[in-house]
mmCIF file of C-alpha atoms in Angstrom:
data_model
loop_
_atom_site.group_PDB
_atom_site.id
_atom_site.type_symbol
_atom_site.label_atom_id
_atom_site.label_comp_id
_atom_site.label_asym_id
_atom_site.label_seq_id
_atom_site.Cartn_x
_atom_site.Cartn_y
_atom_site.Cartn_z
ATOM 1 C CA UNK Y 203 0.000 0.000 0.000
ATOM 2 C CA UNK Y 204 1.480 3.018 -1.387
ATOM 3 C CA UNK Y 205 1.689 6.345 1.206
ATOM 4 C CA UNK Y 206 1.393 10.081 0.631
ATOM 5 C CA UNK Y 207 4.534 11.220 2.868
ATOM 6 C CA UNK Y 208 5.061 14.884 4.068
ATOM 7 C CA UNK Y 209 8.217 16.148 3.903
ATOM 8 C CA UNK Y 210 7.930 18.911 6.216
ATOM 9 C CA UNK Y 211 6.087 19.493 9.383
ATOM 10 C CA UNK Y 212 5.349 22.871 11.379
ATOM 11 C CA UNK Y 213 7.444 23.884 14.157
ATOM 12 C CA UNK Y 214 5.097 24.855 17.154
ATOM 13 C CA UNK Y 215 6.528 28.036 18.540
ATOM 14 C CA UNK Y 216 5.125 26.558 22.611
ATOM 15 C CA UNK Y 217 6.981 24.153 24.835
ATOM 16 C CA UNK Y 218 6.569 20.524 24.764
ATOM 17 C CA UNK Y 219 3.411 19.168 26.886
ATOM 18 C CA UNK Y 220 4.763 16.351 28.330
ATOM 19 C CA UNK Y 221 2.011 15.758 30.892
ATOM 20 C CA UNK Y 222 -0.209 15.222 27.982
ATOM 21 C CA UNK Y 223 2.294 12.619 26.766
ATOM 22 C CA UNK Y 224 2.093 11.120 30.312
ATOM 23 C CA UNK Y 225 -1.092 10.719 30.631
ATOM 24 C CA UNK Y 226 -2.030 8.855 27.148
ATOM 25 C CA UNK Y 227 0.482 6.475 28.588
ATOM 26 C CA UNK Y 228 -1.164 5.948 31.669
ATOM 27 C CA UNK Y 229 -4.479 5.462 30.275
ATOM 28 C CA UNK Y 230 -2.886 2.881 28.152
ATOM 29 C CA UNK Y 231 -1.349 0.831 30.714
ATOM 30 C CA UNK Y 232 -3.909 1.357 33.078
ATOM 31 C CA UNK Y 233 -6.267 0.116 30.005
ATOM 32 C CA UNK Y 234 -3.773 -3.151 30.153
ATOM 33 C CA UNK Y 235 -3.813 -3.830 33.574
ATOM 34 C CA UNK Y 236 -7.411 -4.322 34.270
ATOM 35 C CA UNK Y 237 -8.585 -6.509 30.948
ATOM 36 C CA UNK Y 238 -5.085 -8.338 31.865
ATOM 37 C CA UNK Y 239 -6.921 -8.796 35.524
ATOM 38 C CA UNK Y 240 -10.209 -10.035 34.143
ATOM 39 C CA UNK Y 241 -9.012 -11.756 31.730
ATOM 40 C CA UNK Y 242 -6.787 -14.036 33.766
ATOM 41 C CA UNK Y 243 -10.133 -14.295 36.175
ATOM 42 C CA UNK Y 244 -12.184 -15.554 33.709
ATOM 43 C CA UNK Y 245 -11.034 -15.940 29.917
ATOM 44 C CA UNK Y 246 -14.722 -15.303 28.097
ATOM 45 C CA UNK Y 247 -15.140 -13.982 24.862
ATOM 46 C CA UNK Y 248 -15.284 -10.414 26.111
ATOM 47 C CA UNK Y 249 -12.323 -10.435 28.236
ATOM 48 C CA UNK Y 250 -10.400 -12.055 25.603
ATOM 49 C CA UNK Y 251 -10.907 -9.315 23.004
ATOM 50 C CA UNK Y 252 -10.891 -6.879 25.785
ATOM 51 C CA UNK Y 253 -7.000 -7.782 26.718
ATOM 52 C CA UNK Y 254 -6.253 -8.290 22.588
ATOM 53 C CA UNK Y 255 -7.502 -4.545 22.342
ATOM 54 C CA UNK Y 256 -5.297 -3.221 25.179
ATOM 55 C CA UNK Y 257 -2.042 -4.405 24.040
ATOM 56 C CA UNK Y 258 -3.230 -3.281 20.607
ATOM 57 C CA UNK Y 259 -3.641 0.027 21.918
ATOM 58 C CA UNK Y 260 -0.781 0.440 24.161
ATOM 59 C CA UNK Y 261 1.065 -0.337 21.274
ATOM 60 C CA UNK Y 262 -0.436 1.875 18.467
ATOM 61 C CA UNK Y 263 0.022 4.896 21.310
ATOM 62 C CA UNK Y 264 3.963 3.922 21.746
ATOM 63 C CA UNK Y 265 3.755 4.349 18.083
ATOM 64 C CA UNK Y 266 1.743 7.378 17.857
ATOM 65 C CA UNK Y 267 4.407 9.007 20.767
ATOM 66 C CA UNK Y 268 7.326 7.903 18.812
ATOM 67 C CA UNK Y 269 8.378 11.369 18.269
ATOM 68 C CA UNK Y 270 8.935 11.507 22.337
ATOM 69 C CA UNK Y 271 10.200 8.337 23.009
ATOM 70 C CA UNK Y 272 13.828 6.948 22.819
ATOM 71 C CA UNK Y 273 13.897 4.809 19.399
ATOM 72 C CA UNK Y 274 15.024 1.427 21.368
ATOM 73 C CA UNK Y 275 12.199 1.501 23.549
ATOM 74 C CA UNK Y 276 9.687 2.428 20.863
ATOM 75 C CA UNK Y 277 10.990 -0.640 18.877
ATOM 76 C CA UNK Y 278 11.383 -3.022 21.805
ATOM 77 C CA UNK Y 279 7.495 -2.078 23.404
ATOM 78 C CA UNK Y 280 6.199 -2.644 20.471
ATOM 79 C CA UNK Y 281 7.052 -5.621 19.565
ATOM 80 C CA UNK Y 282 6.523 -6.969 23.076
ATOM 81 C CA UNK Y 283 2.856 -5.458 23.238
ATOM 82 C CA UNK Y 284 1.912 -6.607 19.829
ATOM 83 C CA UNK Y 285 3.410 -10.441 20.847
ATOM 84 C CA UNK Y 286 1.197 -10.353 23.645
ATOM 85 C CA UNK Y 287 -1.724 -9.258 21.492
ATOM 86 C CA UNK Y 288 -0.966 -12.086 19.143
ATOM 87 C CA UNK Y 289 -1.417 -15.251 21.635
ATOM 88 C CA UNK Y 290 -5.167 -14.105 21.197
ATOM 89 C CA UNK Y 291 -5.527 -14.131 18.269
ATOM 90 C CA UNK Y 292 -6.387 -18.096 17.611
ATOM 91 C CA UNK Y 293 -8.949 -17.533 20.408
ATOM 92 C CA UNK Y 294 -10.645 -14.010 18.914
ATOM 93 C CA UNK Y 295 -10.631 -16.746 15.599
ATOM 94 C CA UNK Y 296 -12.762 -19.313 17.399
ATOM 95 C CA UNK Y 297 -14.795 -16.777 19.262
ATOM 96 C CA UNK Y 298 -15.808 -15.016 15.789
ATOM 97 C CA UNK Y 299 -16.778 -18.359 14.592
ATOM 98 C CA UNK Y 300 -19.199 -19.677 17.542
ATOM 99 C CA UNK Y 301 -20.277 -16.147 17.381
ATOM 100 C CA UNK Y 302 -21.479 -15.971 13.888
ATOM 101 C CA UNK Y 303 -22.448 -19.679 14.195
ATOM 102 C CA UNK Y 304 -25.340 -18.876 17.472
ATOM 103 C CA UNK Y 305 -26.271 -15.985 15.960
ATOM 104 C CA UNK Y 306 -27.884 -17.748 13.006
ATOM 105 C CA UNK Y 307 -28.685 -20.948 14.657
ATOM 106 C CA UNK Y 308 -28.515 -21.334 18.666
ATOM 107 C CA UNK Y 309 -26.501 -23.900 19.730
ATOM 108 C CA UNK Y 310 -29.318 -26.907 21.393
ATOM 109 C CA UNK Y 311 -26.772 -29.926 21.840
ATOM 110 C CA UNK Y 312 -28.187 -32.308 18.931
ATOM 111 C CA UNK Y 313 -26.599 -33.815 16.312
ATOM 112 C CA UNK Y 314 -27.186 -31.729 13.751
ATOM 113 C CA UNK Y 315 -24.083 -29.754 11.756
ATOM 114 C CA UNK Y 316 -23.998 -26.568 13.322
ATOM 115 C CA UNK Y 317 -24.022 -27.910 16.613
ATOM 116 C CA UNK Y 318 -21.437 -30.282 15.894
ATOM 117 C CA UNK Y 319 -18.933 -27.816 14.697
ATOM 118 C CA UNK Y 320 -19.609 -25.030 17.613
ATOM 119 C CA UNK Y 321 -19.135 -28.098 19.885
ATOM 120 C CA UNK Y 322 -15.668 -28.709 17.986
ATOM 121 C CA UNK Y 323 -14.886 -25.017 18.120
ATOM 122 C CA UNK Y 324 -15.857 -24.708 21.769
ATOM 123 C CA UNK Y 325 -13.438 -27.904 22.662
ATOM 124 C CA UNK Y 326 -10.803 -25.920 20.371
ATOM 125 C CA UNK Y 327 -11.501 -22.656 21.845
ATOM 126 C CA UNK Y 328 -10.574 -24.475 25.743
ATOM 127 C CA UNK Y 329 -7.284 -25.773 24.796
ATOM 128 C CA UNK Y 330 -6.098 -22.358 22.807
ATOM 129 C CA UNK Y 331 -7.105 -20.304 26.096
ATOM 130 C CA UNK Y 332 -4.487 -22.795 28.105
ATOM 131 C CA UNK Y 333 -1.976 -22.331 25.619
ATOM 132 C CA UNK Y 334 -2.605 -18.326 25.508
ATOM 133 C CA UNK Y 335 -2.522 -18.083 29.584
ATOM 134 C CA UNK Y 336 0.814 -20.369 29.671
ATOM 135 C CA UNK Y 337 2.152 -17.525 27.276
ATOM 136 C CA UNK Y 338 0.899 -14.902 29.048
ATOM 137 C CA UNK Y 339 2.187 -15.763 32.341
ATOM 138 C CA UNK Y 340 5.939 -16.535 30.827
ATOM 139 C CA UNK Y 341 8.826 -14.766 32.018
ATOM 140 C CA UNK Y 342 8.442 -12.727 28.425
ATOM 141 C CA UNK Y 343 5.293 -11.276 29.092
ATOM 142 C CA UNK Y 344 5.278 -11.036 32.695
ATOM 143 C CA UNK Y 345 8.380 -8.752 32.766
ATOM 144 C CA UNK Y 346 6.583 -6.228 31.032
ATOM 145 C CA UNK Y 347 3.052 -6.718 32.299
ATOM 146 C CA UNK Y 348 4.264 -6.808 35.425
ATOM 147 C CA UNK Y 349 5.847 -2.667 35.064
ATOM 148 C CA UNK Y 350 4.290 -1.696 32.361
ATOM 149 C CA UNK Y 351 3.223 1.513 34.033
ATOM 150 C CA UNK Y 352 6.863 1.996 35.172
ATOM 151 C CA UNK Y 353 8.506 1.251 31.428
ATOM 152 C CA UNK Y 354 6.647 3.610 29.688
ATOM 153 C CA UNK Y 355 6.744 6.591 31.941
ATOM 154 C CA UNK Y 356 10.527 6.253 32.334
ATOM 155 C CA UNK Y 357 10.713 5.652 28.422
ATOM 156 C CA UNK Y 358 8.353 8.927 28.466
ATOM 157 C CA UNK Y 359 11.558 10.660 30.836
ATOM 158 C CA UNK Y 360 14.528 9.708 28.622
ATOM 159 C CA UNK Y 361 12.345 11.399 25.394
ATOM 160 C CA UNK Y 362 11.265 14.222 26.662
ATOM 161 C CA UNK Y 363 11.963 17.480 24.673
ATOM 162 C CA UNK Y 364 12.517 15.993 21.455
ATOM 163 C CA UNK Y 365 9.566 17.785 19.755
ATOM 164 C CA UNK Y 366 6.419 19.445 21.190
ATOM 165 C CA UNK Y 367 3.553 17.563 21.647
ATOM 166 C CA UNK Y 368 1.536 19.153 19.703
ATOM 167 C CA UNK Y 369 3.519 18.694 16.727
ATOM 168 C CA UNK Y 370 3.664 15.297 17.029
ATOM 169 C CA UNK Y 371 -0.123 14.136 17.523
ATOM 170 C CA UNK Y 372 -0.767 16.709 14.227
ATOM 171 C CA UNK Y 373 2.161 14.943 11.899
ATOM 172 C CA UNK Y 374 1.582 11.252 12.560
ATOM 173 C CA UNK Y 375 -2.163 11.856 12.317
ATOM 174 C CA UNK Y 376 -2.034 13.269 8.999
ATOM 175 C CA UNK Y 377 0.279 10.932 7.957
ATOM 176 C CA UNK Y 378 -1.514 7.962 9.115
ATOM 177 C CA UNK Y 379 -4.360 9.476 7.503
ATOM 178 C CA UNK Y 380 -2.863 9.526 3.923
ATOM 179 C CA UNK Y 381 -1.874 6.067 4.669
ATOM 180 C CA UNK Y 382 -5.724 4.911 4.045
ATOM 181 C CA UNK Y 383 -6.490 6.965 1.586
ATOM 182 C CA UNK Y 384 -5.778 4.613 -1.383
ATOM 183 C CA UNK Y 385 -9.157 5.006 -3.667
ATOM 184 C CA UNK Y 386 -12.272 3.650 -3.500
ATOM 185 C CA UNK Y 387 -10.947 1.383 -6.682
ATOM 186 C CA UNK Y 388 -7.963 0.068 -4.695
ATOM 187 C CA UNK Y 389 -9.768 -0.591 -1.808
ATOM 188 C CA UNK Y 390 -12.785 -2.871 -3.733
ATOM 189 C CA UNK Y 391 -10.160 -4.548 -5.525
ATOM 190 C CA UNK Y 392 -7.714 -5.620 -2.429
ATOM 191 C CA UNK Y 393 -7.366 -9.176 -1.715
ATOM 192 C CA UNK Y 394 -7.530 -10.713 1.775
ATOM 193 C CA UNK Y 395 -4.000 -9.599 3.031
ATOM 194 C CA UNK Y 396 -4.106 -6.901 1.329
ATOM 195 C CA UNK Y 397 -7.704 -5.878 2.919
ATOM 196 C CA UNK Y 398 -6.149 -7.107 6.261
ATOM 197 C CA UNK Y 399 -3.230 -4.585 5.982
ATOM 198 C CA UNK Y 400 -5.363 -2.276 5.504
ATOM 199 C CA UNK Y 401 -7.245 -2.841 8.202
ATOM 200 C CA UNK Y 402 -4.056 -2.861 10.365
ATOM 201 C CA UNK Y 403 -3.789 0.887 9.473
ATOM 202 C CA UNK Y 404 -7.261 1.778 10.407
ATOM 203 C CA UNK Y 405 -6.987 -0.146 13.395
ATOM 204 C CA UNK Y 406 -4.113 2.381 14.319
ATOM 205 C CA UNK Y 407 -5.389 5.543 13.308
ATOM 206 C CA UNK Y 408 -8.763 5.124 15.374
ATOM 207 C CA UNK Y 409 -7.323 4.089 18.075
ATOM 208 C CA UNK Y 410 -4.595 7.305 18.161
ATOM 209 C CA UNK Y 411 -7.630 9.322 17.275
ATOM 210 C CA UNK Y 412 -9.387 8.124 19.794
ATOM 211 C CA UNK Y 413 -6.727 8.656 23.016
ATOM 212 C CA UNK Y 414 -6.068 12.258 21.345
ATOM 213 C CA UNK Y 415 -9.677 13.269 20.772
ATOM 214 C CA UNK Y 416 -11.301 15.850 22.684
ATOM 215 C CA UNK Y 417 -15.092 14.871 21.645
ATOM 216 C CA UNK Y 418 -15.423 17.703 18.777
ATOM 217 C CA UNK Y 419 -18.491 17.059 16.479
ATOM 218 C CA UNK Y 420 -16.125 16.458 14.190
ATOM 219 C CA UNK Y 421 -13.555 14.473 15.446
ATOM 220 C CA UNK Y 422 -16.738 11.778 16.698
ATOM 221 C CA UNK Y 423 -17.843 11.842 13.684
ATOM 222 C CA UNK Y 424 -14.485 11.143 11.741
ATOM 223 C CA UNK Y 425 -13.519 7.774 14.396
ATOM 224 C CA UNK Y 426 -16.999 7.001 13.665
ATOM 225 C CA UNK Y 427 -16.261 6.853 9.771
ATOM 226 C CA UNK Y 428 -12.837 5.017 10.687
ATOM 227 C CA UNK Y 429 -14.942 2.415 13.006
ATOM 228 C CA UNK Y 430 -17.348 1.966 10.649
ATOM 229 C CA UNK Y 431 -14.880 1.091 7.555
ATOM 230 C CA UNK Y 432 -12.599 -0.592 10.258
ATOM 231 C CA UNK Y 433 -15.231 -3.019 11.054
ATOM 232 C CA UNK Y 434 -16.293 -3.729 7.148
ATOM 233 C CA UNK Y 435 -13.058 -4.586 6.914
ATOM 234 C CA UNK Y 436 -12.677 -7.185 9.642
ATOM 235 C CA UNK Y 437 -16.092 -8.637 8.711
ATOM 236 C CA UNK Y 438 -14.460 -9.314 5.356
ATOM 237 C CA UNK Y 439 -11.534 -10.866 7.046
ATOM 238 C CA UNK Y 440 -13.939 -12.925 9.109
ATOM 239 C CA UNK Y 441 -15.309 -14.366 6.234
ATOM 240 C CA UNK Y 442 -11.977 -16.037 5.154
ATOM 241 C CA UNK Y 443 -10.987 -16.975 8.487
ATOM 242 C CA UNK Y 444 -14.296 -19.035 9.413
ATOM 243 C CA UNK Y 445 -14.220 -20.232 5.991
ATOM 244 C CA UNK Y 446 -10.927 -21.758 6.624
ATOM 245 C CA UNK Y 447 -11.973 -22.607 10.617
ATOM 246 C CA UNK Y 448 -14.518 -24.706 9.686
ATOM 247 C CA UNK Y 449 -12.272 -27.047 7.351
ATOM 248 C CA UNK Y 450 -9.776 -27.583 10.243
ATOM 249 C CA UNK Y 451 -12.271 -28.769 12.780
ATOM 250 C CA UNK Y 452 -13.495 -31.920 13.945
ATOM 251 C CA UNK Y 453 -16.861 -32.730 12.822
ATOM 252 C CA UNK Y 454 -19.774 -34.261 10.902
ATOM 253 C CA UNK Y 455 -22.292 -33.253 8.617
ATOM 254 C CA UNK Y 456 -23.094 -31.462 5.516
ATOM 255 C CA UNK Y 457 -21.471 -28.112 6.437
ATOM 256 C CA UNK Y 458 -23.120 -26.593 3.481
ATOM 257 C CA UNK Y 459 -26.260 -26.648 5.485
ATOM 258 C CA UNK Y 460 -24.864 -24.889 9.103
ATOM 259 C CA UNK Y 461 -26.261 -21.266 9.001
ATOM 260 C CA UNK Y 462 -23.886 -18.534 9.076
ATOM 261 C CA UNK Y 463 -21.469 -19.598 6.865
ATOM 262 C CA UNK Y 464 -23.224 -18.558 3.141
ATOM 263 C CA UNK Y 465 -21.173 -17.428 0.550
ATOM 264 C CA UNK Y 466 -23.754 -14.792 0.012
ATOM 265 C CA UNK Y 467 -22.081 -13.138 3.707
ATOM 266 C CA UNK Y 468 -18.951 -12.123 1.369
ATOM 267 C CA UNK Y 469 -21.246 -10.301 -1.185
ATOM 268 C CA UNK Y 470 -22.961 -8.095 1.904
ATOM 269 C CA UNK Y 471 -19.902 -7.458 3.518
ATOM 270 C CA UNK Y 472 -18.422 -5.993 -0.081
ATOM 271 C CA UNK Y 473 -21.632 -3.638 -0.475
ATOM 272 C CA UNK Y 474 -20.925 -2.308 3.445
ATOM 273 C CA UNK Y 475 -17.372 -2.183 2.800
ATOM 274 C CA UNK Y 476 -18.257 0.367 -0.197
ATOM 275 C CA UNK Y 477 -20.250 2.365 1.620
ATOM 276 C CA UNK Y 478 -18.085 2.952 4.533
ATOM 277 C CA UNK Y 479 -14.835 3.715 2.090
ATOM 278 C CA UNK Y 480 -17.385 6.279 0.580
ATOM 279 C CA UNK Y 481 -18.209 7.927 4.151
ATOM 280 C CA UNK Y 482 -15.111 8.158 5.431
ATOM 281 C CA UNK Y 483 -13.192 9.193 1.870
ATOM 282 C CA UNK Y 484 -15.899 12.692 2.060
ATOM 283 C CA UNK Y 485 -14.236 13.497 5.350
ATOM 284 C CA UNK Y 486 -11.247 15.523 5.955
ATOM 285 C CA UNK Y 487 -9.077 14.664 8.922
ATOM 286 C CA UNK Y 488 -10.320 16.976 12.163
ATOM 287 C CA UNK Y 489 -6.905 19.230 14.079
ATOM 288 C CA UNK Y 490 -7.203 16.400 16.723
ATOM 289 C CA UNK Y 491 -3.859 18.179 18.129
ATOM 290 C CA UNK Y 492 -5.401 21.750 18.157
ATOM 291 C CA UNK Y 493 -2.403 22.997 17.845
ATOM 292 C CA UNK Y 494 -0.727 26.895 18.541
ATOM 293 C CA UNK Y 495 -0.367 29.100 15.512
ATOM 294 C CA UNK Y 496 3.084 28.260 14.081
ATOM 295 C CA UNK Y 497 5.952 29.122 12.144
ATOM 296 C CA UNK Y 498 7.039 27.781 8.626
ATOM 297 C CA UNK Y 499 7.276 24.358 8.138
ATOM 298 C CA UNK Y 500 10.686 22.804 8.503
ATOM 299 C CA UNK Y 501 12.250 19.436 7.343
ATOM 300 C CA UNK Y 502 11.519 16.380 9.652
ATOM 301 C CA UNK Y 503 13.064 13.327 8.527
ATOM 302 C CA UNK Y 504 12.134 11.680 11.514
ATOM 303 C CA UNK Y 505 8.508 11.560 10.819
ATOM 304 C CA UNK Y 506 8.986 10.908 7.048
ATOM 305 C CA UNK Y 507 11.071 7.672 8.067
ATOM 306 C CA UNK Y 508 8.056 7.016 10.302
ATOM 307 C CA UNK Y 509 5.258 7.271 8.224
ATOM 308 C CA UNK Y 510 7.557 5.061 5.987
ATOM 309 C CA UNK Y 511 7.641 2.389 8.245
ATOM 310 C CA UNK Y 512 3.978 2.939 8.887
ATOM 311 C CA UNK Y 513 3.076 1.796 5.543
ATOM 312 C CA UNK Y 514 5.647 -1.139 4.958
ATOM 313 C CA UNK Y 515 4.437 -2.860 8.558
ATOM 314 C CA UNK Y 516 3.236 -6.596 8.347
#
């Protein structure tokens, strides 16, 4: 996916807010610390994508503070968070799958198809949450679960002063921004990874919109757009991975007969895909940041290396 990259940013002519910094941190760990907690007291569906979200967005906000942070640390917390995220990710899978499977057909315990394979996905879904706790609870994940809170503020102290604040929410914003806008052809045509890059990207930006918004009219309604064409998106991506789900598991029957699995789901998910590109692309990105009048741009090739790396991520 090709990006539109500034090459320049404004200068704010204030002082760095660090506080602000601080406390989009805190929220973030805090954020991890309590679905961590309920999720290790009882691992249901909405715990599990609870915790997956956290780390996701403790991880997007390292990236969206960058700017502030030491480089080692941004690379290193990342990469950590987004591990952790991952070990859910078999069990969000199976979850989706039961999901869409009740929804159409409640479960009742007979023999019939459906019930068969949520059975088989349910047994699935038990053994993945063992595996996920075990790797949760590992020396690798407990030494930064354990001080997250600690890591990132003193990550937040070695930073400080590198840029303002301000400057930095506005550039990676609009550069994250650009990073979506690919054309409503481009986007209809994308295949499955390329749809779940994609996705990656809008995952990001709403949840950096989201920590930096102040609850303008505007700014709600732009994460709305970016919610709305995030989740069209992971419908789509849904699709393919029950598809393949329901090949891997243990079961009997005619599967062409267990209700939520139609073909005709892909064609429905394309038409709301459409329309949310077509929302969203009428919108221009709100001044989340807010920033100070400033003076003329200047060269940052921090931020263009960033928005670079942005748009080559897995």
């Amino acid at each position: 996916m090709e990006i539109c990259v500034m090459t320049s940013i404004s200068q704010a002519s204030h002082a760095p807010r660090p506080s602000e910094a601080r406390t989009i941190l805190l929220q973030l760990s805090g954020q991890v610390r309590h679905a961590r907690e309920a999720f290790f007291a009882s691992a249901t569906p909405e715990t599990v994508h609870a915790l997956r979200g956290a780390l996701r967005r403790a991880a997007d906000g390292v990236w969206l503070l960058q700017a502030v942070l030491p480089a080692p640390d941004v690379a290193w917390l990342r990469r950590e968070l987004r591990w952790q995220a991952r070990r859910l990710g078999k069990v969000r899978d199976l979850d989706v799958l039961s999901e869409r499977l009740v929804a159409k057909h409640p479960y009742t315990g007979e023999f019939r198809p459906a019930d068969l394979l949520i059975a088989s996905a349910r047994t699935r879904r038990d053994a993945t949450v063992e595996m996920a706790k075990a790797e949760l609870l590992s020396a690798r994940a407990a030494t930064l679960a354990d001080g997250l809170e600690h890591v990132l503020l003193r990550a937040l102290e070695a930073g400080e002063g590198r840029l303002p604040f301000d400057t930095v929410i506005a550039n990676w914003l609009s550069q994250a921004d650009a990073a979506i806008r690919v054309g409503e052809k481009q986007v209809m045509a994308l295949g499955r990874r390329g749809r779940h890059k994609l996705r990656g990207h809008v995952r990001t930006l709403r949840y950096n919109c989201e920590v930096c918004s102040r609850g303008s009219p505007a700014e709600t309604q732009y994460i709305a757009a970016v919610i709305a064409l995030q989740t069209a998106l992971g419908e789509m991506n849904d699709d393919a991975v029950c598809a393949g789900l329901r090949k891997n598991l243990t079961h009997c029957g005619d599967l062409d007969k267990v209700p939520g699995l139609q073909p005709s789901l892909h064609r429905i998910h394309r038409r709301e895909l459409k329309r949310a590109w077509r929302a969203l692309d009428a919108l221009a990105l709100p001044d989340f940041a807010q920033a100070q009048p400033s003076e003329p741009p200047g060269s940052s090739p921090a931020l263009v290396s960033a928005a670079q790396a942005l748009a080559s991520e897995p």
